[in-house]
């Protein structure tokens, strides 16, 4: 096990000690111990930056299940490293924040940090695994730990609902992804992502290309909350705020983006890839920002804004695929899309993290997150206000913050689609900048809303549950660091370009790099009077106008009835599938044995008749048949009549007697066909069983002793005739198609020589095939014991007096 | 086919015919006692059939069947009779059940 593996598993290895520390060291907040883990990891991963920026990769393998091709291969390239740094860096800040956010005496911190560390390990595993099965394992671990964290306050009903919803949706996506992984493996013959990238040609030619792609994308879309699977994210806001900041803005929801970026070299030659991802991402961006505006809960706004921003990054990753088809070697404009995606991914993690922490502080210090109750906090919480303004303006895409840069690049990428003359981008592609523009306008509105409604306007302190005041300094450290990053990256964007962004983009375009194209990452504020600058100005103007006139158009949100919203559909589907399953079960599981018997018999004869006629097997010949003696006809008639008569008897006693007649008739058949031993046994057994039937008959309760003839049911008659026909046909065919000679000649010859007996039946029973006899004896023994226990050990035994009383009453009646 | 065989066949036919008629009695009733007696007679007829068959097939293997049948027919009829008389076949407690 290398140091790299140890680094991935370090949080998991540390997790078992957390509850011990929580119980043993009551006076110190457990978070301080946990903080060590991400800090160590972030410094460790920072050590890889020189390696990846030089274009090198690090690979370490441990054999796990080598026979199945599943090995824990850790693989560090630009993309993985970027994510690993995000996970550990933001992880450290979130842990620091949570130390001040969560009360050590009121909360069960032991649980919280174990889940959080589990999640951290899982996330590192997802981004650093080269083997897709291992990646899938970590992927599901993120789902599980996210489920645990969302349901952290499990006594709240909304928490449980949110946890279940996110679990159902992300696991649905995860399982689809597993299907895609298995398909890819069947094409390439390896689970390694690098092998898949190397064999992307093979994959592109496979008939299952599209299926695999869609399955993988389902995994990515559900995890990254893309339309229409985004609905779990707003409900996941019931989690503690550090969790929302960490999982649901900076890391887990970006796992889908990571997957798309990682699989891009495999799929991006196809136009379906480009259109699906760009289209879904773009629409998610619009839909998320549109819905964010109507939210009244601060975390609700942030959740939809996260959805929207993830959609933005997703669409950029989709558009980036166009770079492969672009000929101009020197100025590959679509590469800008991927650079923008990576850059915005980093930016989003910084400003969204700080915003979530700010919201957490507001919640913590005022007791509510409802923007209708908040307002005028600017003077009491100046630091939080500053953080909120920086984060919101960066999210809105205003200069001089980092969001402006990536938003500009985003708009640039969308406006460039006209210049592409492939995949119909020059015709339908016009939709992309339009949707992008509208989405940006709404983004602008909710970003402005976010800090104006909370911190500006009239103070309504008397309505708040708590008297607001500035947060403790420890709680402010993390959001302030993130806000400084937002500003810093805004002014000096190129500090990252060569160390992180360039290697990450290079790992998305391995083929282009191999061709010798240089990835030029050069982010600057002013690039002339370009269309995207006009678009930004338009966004600001239109956004301000709409924000100013907000009261007039908010009514449109109430137009959509709940039933038709996605959440309504999700709830409806859950209710409907529950009901449908119950109805289905109730319909066929009637609880009556006769229904089940009908299923069994219909299935039996149906299968038999179908296969007989399908395989053309109905052949009879009457050549080798023996002659029928006249007395056999008569006996046959007797048995048949008796059997038929049972059906028409009015009461049970004659039926029992007739059954006895049938049994004796069969015994006589044994005599006719030369089987004396069988005849003897049959006679005795028949007598005993008739006696048993009489016994049962006597103990019938009065109510069912009513002598009614069996009711005729057409369905039952049809089934009975069908089964009879099937079995008759089968036995005719078996007799006709007998192809092997019987083994009995051997017994005839050797019954005396080998076994010293003359009664062949008995010799076969106890000598040649004595094993069967042994177990038939066992069966009889078990039956006897069973009967004995059933009679003797009744758990629902009535008290003695009562029982006797009732029994006597029954006898008298 | 010698005369004996023909005679046996005829007797067999008659016996089976008799069984059919007794079966009619079993089915028809009218009382359970009628049916039990008919069943007993079927048992006896069976004994005769087995005996005739043994002559026909020239074997002694079925003599045990004859013995068994006679015992069973007797036991069966007695059991039925007791059932009709008392409503049960084996008494649990001789002293209380009068």
Coordinates of C-alpha atoms in Angstrom, one line a residue, chain A residues 71 73 103 198 318 361 389 420 435 446 465 494 535 579 716 780 810:
Chain A
X71 CA -7.6 -3.4 -8.6
X73 CA -5.5 1.8 -8.8
X103 CA -22.5 22.7 19.8
X198 CA -7.1 4.6 -25.1
X318 CA -20.5 19.5 -23.3
X361 CA -24.1 32.2 10.4
X389 CA -21.9 40.7 -1.0
X420 CA -19.0 25.8 -35.7
X435 CA -31.0 30.3 -22.7
X446 CA -31.4 35.9 -7.0
X465 CA -36.4 34.3 17.4
X494 CA -3.6 33.3 -13.7
X535 CA -24.3 40.3 -22.9
X579 CA -50.4 1.8 -4.5
X716 CA -62.0 -25.2 -12.7
X780 CA -42.2 -42.0 7.3
X810 CA -69.8 -30.3 20.0

